XYZ file of C-alpha atoms in Angstrom:
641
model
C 2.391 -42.594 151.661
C 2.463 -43.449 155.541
C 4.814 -44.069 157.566
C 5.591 -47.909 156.985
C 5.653 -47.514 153.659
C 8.450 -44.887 153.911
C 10.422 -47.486 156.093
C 10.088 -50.213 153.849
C 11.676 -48.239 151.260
C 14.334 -46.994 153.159
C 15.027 -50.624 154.364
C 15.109 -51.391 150.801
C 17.724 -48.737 149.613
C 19.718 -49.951 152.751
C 19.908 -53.354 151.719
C 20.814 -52.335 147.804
C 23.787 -50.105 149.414
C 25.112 -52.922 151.473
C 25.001 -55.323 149.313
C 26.643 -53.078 146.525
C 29.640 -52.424 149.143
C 29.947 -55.549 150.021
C 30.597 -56.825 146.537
C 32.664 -54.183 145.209
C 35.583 -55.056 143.836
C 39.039 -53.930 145.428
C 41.197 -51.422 144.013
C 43.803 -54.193 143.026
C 40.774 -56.106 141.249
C 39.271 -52.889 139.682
C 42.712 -52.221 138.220
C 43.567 -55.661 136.733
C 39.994 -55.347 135.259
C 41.260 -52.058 133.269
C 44.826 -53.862 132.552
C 42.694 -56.980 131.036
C 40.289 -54.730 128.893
C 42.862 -51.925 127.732
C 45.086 -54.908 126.470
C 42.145 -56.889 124.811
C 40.859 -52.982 123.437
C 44.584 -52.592 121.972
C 44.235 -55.852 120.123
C 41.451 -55.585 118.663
C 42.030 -51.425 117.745
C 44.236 -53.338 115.532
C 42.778 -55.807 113.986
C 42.411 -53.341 110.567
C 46.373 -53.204 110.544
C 46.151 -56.824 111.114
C 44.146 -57.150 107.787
C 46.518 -54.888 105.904
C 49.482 -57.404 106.872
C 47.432 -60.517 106.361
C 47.007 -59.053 102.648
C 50.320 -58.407 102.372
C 51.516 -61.925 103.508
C 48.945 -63.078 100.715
C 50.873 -60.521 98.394
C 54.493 -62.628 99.358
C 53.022 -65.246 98.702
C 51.458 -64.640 95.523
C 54.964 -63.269 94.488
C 56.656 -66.164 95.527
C 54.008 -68.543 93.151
C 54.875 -65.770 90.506
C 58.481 -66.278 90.754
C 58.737 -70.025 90.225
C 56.377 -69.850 87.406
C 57.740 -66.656 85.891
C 61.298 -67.230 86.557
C 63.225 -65.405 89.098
C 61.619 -61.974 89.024
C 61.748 -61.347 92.200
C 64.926 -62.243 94.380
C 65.729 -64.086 96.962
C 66.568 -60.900 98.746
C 63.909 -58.719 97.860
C 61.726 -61.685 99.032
C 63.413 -62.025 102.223
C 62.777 -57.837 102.904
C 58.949 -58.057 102.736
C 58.905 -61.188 104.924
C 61.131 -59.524 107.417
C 59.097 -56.516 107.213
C 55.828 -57.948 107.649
C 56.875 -60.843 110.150
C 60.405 -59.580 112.118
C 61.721 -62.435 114.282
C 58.947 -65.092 112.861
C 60.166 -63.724 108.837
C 61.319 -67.298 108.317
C 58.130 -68.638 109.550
C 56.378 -67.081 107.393
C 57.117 -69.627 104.671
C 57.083 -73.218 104.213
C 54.944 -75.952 102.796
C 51.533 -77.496 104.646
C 52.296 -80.478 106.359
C 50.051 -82.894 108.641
C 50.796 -84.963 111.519
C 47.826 -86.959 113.284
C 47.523 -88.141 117.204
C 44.539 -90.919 118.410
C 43.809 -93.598 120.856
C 41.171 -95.730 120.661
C 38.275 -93.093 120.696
C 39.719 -90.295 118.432
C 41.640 -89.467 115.927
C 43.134 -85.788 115.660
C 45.096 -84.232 112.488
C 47.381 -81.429 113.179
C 48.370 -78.877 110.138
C 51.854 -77.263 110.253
C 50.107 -74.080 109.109
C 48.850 -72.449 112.022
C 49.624 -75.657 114.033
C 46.092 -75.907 114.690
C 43.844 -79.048 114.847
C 42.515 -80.029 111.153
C 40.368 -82.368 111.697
C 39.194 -84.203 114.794
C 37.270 -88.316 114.227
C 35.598 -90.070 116.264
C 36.108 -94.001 115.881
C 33.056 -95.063 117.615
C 30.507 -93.707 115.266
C 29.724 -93.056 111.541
C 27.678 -90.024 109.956
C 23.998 -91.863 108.828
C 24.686 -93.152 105.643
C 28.195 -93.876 105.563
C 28.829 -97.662 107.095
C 32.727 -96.963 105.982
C 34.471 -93.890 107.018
C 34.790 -92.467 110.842
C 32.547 -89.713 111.817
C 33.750 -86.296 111.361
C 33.371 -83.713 114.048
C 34.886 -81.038 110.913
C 37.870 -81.156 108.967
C 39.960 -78.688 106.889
C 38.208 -75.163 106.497
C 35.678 -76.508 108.176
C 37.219 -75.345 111.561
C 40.512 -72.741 112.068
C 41.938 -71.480 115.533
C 44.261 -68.170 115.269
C 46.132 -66.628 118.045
C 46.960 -62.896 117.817
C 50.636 -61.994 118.677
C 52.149 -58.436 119.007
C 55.922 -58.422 118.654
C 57.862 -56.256 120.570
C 57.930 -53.295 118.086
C 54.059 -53.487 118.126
C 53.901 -56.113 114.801
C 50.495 -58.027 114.696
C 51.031 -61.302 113.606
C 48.499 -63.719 113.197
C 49.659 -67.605 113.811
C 47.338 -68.949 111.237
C 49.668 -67.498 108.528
C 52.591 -68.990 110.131
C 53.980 -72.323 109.529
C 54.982 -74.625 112.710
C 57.531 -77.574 113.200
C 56.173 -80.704 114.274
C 58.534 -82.747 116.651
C 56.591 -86.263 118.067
C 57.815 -86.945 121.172
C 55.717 -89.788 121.600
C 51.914 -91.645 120.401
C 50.234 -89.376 122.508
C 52.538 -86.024 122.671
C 52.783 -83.571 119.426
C 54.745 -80.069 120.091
C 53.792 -77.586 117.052
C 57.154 -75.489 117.293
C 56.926 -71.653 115.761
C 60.448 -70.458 115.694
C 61.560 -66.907 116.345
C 64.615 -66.698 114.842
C 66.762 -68.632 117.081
C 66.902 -71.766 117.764
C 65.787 -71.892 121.353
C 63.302 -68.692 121.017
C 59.829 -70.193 119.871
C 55.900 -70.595 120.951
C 55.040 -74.405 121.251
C 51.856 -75.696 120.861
C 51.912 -78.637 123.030
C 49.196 -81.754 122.133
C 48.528 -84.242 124.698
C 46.051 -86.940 124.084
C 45.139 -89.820 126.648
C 44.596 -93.330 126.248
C 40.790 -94.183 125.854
C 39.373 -90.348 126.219
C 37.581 -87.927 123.952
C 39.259 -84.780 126.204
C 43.047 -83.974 125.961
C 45.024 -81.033 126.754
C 46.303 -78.150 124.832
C 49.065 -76.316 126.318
C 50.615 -72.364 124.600
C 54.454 -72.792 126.109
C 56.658 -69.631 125.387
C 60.446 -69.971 125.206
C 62.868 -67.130 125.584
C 60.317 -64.850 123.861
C 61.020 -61.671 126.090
C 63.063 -59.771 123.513
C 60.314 -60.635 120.818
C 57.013 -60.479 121.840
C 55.394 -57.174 123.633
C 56.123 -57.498 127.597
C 53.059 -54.920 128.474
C 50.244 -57.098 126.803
C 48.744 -59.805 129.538
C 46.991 -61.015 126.839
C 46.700 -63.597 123.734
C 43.631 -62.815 121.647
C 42.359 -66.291 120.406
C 39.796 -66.149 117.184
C 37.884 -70.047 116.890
C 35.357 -70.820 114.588
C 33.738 -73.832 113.321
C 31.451 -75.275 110.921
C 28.945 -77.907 112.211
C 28.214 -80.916 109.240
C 24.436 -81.926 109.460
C 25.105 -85.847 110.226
C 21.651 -87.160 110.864
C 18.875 -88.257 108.428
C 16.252 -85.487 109.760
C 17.731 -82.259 109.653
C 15.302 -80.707 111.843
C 16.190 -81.777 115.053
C 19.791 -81.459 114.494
C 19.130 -77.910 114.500
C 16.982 -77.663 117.093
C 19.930 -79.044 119.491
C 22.672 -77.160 117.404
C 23.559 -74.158 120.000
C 26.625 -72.633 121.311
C 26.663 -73.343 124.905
C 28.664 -71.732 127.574
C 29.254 -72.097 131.240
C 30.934 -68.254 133.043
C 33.271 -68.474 135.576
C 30.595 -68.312 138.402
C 28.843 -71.929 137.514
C 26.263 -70.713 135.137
C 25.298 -71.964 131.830
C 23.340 -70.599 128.973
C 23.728 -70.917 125.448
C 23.605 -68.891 122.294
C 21.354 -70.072 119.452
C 20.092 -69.386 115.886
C 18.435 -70.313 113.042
C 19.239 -69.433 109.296
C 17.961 -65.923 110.007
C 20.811 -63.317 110.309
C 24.032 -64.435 113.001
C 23.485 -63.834 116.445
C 26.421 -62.071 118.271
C 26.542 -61.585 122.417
C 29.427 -60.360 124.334
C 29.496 -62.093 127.577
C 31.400 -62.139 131.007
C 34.472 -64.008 131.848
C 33.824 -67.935 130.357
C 35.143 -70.956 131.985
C 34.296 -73.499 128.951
C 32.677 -72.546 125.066
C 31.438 -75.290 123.165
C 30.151 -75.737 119.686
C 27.531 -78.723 119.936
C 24.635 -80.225 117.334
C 22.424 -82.865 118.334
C 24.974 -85.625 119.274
C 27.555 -84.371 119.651
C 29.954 -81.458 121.001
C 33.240 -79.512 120.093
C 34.082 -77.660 123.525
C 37.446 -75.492 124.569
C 38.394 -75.277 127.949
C 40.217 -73.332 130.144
C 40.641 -73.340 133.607
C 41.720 -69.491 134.292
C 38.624 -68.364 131.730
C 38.247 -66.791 128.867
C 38.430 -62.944 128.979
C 35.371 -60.653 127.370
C 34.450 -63.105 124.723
C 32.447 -62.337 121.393
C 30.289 -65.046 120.934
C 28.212 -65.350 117.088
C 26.376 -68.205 116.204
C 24.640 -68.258 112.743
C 22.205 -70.847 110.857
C 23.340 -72.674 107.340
C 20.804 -72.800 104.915
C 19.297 -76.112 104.053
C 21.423 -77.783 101.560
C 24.825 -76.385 102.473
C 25.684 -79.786 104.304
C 25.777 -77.573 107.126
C 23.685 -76.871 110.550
C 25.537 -73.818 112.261
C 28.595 -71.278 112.035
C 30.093 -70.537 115.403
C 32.652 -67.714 116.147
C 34.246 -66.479 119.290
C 36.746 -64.289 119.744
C 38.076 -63.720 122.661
C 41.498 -62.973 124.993
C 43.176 -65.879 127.649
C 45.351 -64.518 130.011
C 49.295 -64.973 128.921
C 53.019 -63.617 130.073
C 56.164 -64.691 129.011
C 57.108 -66.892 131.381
C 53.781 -69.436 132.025
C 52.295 -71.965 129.966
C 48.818 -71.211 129.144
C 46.865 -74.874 129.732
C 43.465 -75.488 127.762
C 41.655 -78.806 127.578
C 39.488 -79.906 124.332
C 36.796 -82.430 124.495
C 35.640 -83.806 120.870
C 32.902 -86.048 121.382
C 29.689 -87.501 121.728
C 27.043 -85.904 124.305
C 26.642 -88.824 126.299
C 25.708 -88.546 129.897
C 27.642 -90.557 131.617
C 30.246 -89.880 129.689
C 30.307 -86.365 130.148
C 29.222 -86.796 133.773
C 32.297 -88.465 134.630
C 34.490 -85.179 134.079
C 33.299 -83.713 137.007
C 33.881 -87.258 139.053
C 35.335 -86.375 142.906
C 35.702 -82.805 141.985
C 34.499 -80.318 144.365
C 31.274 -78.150 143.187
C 33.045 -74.796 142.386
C 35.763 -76.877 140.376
C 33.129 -79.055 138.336
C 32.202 -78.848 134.786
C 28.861 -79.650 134.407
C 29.430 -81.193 130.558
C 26.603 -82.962 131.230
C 24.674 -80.241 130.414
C 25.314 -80.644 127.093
C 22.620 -83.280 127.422
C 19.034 -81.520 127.055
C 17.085 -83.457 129.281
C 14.424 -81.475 130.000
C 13.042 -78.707 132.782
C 14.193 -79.409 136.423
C 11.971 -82.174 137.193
C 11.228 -84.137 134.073
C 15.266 -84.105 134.013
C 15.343 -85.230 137.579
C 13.146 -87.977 136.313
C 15.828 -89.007 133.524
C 18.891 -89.102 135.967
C 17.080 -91.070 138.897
C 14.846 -93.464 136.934
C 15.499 -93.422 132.912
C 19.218 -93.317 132.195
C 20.267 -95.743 135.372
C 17.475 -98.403 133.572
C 18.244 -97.589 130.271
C 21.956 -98.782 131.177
C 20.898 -101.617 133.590
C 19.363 -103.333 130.612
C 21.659 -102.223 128.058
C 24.397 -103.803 130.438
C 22.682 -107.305 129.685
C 23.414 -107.107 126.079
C 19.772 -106.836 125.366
C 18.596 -105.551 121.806
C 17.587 -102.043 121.480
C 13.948 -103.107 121.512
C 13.869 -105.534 123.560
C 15.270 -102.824 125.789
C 12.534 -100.193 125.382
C 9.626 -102.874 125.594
C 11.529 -103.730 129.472
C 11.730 -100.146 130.285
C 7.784 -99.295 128.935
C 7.437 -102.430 131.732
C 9.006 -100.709 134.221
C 7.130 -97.485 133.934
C 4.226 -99.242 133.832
C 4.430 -101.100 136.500
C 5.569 -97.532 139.023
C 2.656 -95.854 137.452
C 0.152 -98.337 138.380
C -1.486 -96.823 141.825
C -2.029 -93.496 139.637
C -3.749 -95.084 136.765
C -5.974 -97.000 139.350
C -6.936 -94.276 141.508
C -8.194 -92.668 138.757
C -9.676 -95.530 137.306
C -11.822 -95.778 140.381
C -12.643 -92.255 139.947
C -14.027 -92.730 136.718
C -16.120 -95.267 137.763
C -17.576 -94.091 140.882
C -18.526 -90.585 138.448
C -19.857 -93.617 135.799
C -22.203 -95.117 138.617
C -23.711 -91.551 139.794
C -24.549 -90.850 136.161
C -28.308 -92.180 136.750
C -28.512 -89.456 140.245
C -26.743 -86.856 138.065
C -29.048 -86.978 135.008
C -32.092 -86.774 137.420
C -30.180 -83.328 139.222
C -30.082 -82.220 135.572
C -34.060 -82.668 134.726
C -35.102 -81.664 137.878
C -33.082 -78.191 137.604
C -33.061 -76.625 134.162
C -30.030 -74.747 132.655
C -31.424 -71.655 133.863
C -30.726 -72.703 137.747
C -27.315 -73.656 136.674
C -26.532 -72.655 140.198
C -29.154 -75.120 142.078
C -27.539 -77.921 139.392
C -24.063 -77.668 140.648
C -24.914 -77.495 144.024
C -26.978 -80.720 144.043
C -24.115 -81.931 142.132
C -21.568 -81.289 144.642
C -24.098 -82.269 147.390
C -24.048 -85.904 146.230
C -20.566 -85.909 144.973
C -20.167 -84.858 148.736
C -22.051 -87.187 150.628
C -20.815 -90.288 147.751
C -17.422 -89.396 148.767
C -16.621 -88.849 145.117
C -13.855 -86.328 144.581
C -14.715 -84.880 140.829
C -10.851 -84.375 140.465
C -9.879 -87.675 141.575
C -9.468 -89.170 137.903
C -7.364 -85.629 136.958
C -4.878 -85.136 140.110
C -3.274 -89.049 139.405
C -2.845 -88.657 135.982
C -0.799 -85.240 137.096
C 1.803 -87.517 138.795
C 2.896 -89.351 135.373
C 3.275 -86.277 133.818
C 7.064 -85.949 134.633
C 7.702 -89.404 133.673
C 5.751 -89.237 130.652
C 7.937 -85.665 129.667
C 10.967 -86.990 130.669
C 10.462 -90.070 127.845
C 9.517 -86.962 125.252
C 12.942 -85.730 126.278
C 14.801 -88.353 126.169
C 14.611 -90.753 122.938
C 15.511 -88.082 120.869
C 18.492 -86.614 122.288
C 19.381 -90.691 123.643
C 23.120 -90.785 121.282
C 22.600 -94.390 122.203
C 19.558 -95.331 120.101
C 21.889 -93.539 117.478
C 22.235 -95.772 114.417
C 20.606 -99.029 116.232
C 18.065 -100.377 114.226
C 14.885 -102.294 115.181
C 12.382 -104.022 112.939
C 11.712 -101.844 109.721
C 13.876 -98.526 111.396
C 17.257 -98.473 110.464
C 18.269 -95.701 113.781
C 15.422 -95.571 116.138
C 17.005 -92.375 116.596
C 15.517 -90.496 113.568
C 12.291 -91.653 112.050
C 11.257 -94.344 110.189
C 10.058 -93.346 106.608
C 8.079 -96.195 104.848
C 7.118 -93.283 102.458
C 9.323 -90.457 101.196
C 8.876 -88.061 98.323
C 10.704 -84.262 97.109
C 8.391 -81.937 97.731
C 7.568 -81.100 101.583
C 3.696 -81.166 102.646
C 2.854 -78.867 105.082
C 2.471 -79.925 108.471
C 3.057 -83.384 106.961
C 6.548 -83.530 105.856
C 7.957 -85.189 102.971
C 7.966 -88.626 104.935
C 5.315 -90.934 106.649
C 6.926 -92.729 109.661
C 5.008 -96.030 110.127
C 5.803 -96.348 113.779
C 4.130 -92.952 114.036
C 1.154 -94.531 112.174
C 0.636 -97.517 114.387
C 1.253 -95.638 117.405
C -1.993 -93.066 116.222
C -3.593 -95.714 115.108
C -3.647 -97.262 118.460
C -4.090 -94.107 120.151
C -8.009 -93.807 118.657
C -8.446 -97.355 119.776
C -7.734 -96.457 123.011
C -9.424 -93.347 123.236
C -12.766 -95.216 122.066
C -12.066 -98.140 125.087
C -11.590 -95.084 127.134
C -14.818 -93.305 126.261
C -16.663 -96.380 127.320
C -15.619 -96.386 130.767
C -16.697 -92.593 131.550
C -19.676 -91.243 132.216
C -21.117 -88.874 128.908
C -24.171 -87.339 128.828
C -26.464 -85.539 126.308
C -24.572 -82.221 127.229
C -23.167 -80.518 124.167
C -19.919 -79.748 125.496
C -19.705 -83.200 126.674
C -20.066 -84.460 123.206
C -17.722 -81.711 121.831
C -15.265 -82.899 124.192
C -15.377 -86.545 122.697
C -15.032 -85.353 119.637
C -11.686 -83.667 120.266
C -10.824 -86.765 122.558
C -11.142 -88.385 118.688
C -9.561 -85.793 117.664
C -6.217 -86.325 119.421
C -4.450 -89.099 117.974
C -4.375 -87.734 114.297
C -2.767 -84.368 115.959
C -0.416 -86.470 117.606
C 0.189 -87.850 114.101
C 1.615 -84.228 112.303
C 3.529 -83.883 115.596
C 5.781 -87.138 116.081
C 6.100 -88.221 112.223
C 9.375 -86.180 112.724
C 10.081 -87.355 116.029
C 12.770 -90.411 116.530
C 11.303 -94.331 116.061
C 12.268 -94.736 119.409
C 9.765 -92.449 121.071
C 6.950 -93.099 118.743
C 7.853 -97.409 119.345
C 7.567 -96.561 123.249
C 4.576 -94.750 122.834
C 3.040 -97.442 120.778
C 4.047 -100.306 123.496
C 2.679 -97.884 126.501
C -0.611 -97.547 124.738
C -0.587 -101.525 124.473
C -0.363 -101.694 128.197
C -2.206 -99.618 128.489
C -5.574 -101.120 126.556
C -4.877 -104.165 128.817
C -4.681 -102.768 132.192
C -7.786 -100.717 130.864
C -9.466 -103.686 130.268
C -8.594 -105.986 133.122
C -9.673 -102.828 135.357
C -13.155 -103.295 134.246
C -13.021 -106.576 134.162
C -12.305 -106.816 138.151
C -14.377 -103.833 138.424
C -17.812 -104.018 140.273
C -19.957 -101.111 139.737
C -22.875 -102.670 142.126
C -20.442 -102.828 144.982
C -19.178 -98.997 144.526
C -22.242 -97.916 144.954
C -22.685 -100.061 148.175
C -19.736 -99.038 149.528
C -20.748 -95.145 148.442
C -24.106 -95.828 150.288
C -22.084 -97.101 153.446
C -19.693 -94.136 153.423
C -23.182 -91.971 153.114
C -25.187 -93.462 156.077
C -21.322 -93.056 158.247
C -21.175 -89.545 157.240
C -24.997 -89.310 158.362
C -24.897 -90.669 161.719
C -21.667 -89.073 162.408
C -23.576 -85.888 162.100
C -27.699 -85.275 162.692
C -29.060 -83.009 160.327
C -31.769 -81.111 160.329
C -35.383 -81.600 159.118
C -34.611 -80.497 155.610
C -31.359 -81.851 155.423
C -32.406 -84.896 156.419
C -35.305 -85.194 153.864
C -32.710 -84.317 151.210
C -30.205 -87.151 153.224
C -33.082 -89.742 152.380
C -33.809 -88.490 148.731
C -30.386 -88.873 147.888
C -30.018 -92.472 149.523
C -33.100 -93.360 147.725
C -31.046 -92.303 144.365
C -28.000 -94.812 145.510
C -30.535 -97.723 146.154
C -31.853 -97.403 142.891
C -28.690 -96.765 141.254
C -27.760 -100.113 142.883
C -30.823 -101.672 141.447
C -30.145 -100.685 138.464
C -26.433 -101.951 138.562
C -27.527 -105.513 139.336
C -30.063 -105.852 136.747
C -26.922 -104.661 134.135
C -24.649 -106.921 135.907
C -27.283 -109.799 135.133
C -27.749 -108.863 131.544
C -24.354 -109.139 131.322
């Protein structure tokens, strides 16, 4: 290697080194590091004896059953011994009776169990699962859902709170305390449940009392173990798991997710967490807390079709915890609504935001972009006006029309100017054969030149809809407010509308015909035959191979959105309308006799602009001589029209 090279490398290494000493942790942080993971090692070293003591709680309480329906076999004493041996201070927690005390404003409603004071079930009063016009929706309930804490006592007992039964005390409509005594009366854990007027997050706050003499004083740590069920609540199942994910955001800002299908669970161990949440198409479970969560096991696993269920999520993982701080979480339980979530994060500086409203798939970077400038603000501009879902889409499809407009046109004209030259390009094509492919395409590109015809022109403006076109894919069918709104023959514009359903699934087909899906493929081949008409084909093979997969199009389209929601296939149906009519008004207004006049003009410009030589020149005239007869020809079909 020579000598540059050598430098660059050693520049490189230099840079690595500095960089690595620059972000090296201090002693103090490399230490509290160790603390952290030697405590959240001890716990879960453990977790075996934990087991043992869980089965032997299950044993007491087995034995207890026995004794009321048996008859006194075992006595109060004896009882009392194997509690106190397996509990200590929390023996007398260890039994009671299942009781359940609810909290809710005017967007939620949350149960509360005694045992394990742990949320039970969590509603949402604004929506209903698809089918059910009766009962709230249902975010899980019961076994559904189950959040443990992992306590060691101070002579190293590992107690488990979700075997432990809590005291409720109400303070008021929006404040439950879950109290787990410790023996005395002033020595307990409280649970603390806080739920604001009119909002779908509240706060959960861990408050120790007096616990110094009972729980370990060396541990700097609470292991936490949450997992949840998700209910499929959607007529098509498909995309429910396609959005089902565990989704995380790490202390640093960054958000990625954890998914998986019904093949075996997917488990990831990840860095320090700011938020977790559990989320299917609409909406979102998530646990947050501010100082993070410490070295969290993440395991997300798919539910087989049929269960009722999408996904399984598990984490387990450590929050940081002493005996004399409350440890503050926050819950949200609700729908995964933009604005909604967006709001969260409302005055906040960046490194303190959120960023919930990620929970929203909207797309990559710029067709996303797309949706927060243009599609969201419009979509709640006319949903402001108290509008009707449809007539709401058929404004927006307006809309987008409308800013779209200069692209379609430019490459309208682009079309047409390539339509006019067809006459000059099929004479290029006789007068070289296919074996001087090479003299072809550069008589081609000489007239294309000289025409001022770029053969891109009709592609490059079509490039431009693109994002808005993607960013309508994206949206409809993650939209939670086309959920449940019906329009014509769809009963939730947010699923699709099956005119035809039977058992057994068709491949590639479905067990379902949508009939928006229909009309919109339908229209789609009478658009692509209006299309055809206005471009210039010729007796090429591949050209006619290509019209034949134009044709071809629209029935693929078909298999691919009869699963997709109403409401994209309904906007794709009214875009295709408007677009047949500005198709049609183009070549109505369109003169194809004064293109090639003004493509002569632009010719003879370019000409005098620049003398040519002899055989240029001659070539100059031959190809003007094409134009005037191209004109010709355009008048006498203008006339016979």
């Amino acid at each position: 290697m020579d000598k540059n090279t050598w430098i660059g490398f050693l520049l490189i290494a230099a840079i690595i080194v500095g960089f690595s000493m620059i972000n090296r942790p201090s002693k103090e942080e490399i230490a509290e590091r160790q603390r952290v993971s030697d405590s959240i090692r001890a716990m879960r070293s453990l977790e075996l004896e934990a087991q043992q003591l869980s089965a032997a709680i299950s044993e007491t309480s087995e034995v207890r059953d026995q004794k009321s329906e048996i008859g006194n076999q075992l006595s109060d004493e004896e009882l009392t011994g194997r509690l106190q041996a397996a509990y200590g201070d929390f023996a007398e927690s260890a039994r009671g009776t299942e009781d359940f005390v609810s909290l809710e404003n005017e967007r939620v409603r949350l149960m509360f169990t005694t045992k394990g004071g742990r949320l039970y079930r969590a509603e949402l009063k604004e929506y209903k699962a698809y089918g059910d016009t009766v009962n709230d929706l249902h975010l899980f309930t019961g076994d559904e859902s189950d959040m443990a804490f992992t306590l060691i006592t101070a002579n190293n007992r590992i107690i488990s709170t979700q075997n432990l039964y809590f005291e409720p005390i109400i303070k008021n409509d929006s404040v439950l305390i879950m109290r787990l005594k410790a023996g005395c009366e002033d020595v307990s854990l409280d649970f603390v449940y806080t739920l604001p007027s009119n909002e779908y997050m509240w706060h959960f706050d861990i408050v120790p009392h007096q616990l110094e003499q009972v729980l370990a004083q060396n541990v700097s740590t609470i292991e936490m173990q949450w997992r949840q069920k998700v209910p499929q609540q959607e007529k098509g199942r498909k995309f429910e798991e396609k959005y089902a994910q565990l989704q995380y955001m790490d202390i640093g800002g960054s958000i990625d997710e954890l998914n998986s299908d019904r093949k075996p669970a997917k488990k990831k161990e990840a860095g320090k967490m700011r938020w977790i949440a559990y989320k299917d198409q609409f909406f979102s479970t998530v646990l947050i807390s501010e100082d993070g969560f410490e070295s969290p096991l993440l395991e997300a696993k798919g539910e087989k079709n049929g269960s009722g269920y999408i996904r399984s999520y598990t984490t387990t993982t450590a929050i940081r915890f002493n005996l004399r701080d409350k440890v503050s979480l926050r819950y949200y339980t609700g729908p995964n609504h933009y604005n909604t979530l967006k709001a969260y994060d409302k005055g906040l500086e960046k490194q303190d935001r959120l960023q919930l409203k990620s929970l929203v798939p909207l797309g990559w970077k710029i067709v996303s972009w797309v949706n927060v400038i243009l599609v969201i603000p419009m979509f709640d501009l006319f949903s402001s006006w108290g509008l009707s879902i449809g007539l709401i889409i058929l404004l927006m499809t307006i809309v987008i029309k409308l800013i779209i407009l200069p692209f379609v046109f430019k490459s309208y004209q682009s079309t047409a100017k390539m339509r006019v030259l067809k006459p000059q390009i099929d004479e290029i094509n006789a007068k070289f054969p296919p074996e001087k492919m090479q003299e072809r395409q550069q008589a081609t590109m000489a007239l294309y030149q000289r025409a001022g015809v770029n053969p891109m022109g009709g592609c490059l403006p079509m490039l431009f809809q693109m994002p808005v076109v993607m960013a309508m894919f994206w949206f409809f069918p993650t939209a939670i407010e086309l959920r449940g709104k019906s329009f014509l023959w769809a009963d939730d514009l947010s699923t699709y509308d099956s005119i035809i359903s039977w058992s057994t699934p068709i491949p590639l087909l479905g067990d379902h015909l949508s009939l928006f899906c229909i009309l919109f493929s339908i229209v789609n081949i009478a658009y692509t035959y209006i299309t055809m008409q206005t471009q210039a084909t010729g007796n090429d093979p591949s050209q006619k191979m290509m019209k034949w997969m134009m044709y071809l199009m629209p029935l693929m389209f078909f298999f691919i959105f009869n699963d997709y929601a109403a409401g994209l296939s309904y906007y794709y149906l009214l875009a295709l309308f408007f677009s047949i009519m500005q198709t049609m008004i183009f070549r109505w207004t369109t003169d194809d006799a004064k293109i090639l006049a003004e493509m002569e003009a632009n010719a003879k410009k370019k000409a005098a602009a620049k003398p040519q030589s002899g055989l240029a020149a001659r070539l100059q005239k031959m190809q003007q001589e094409q134009l005037r007869q191209a004109r010709e020809q355009a008048k006498q079909q203008a006339k016979r029209r």
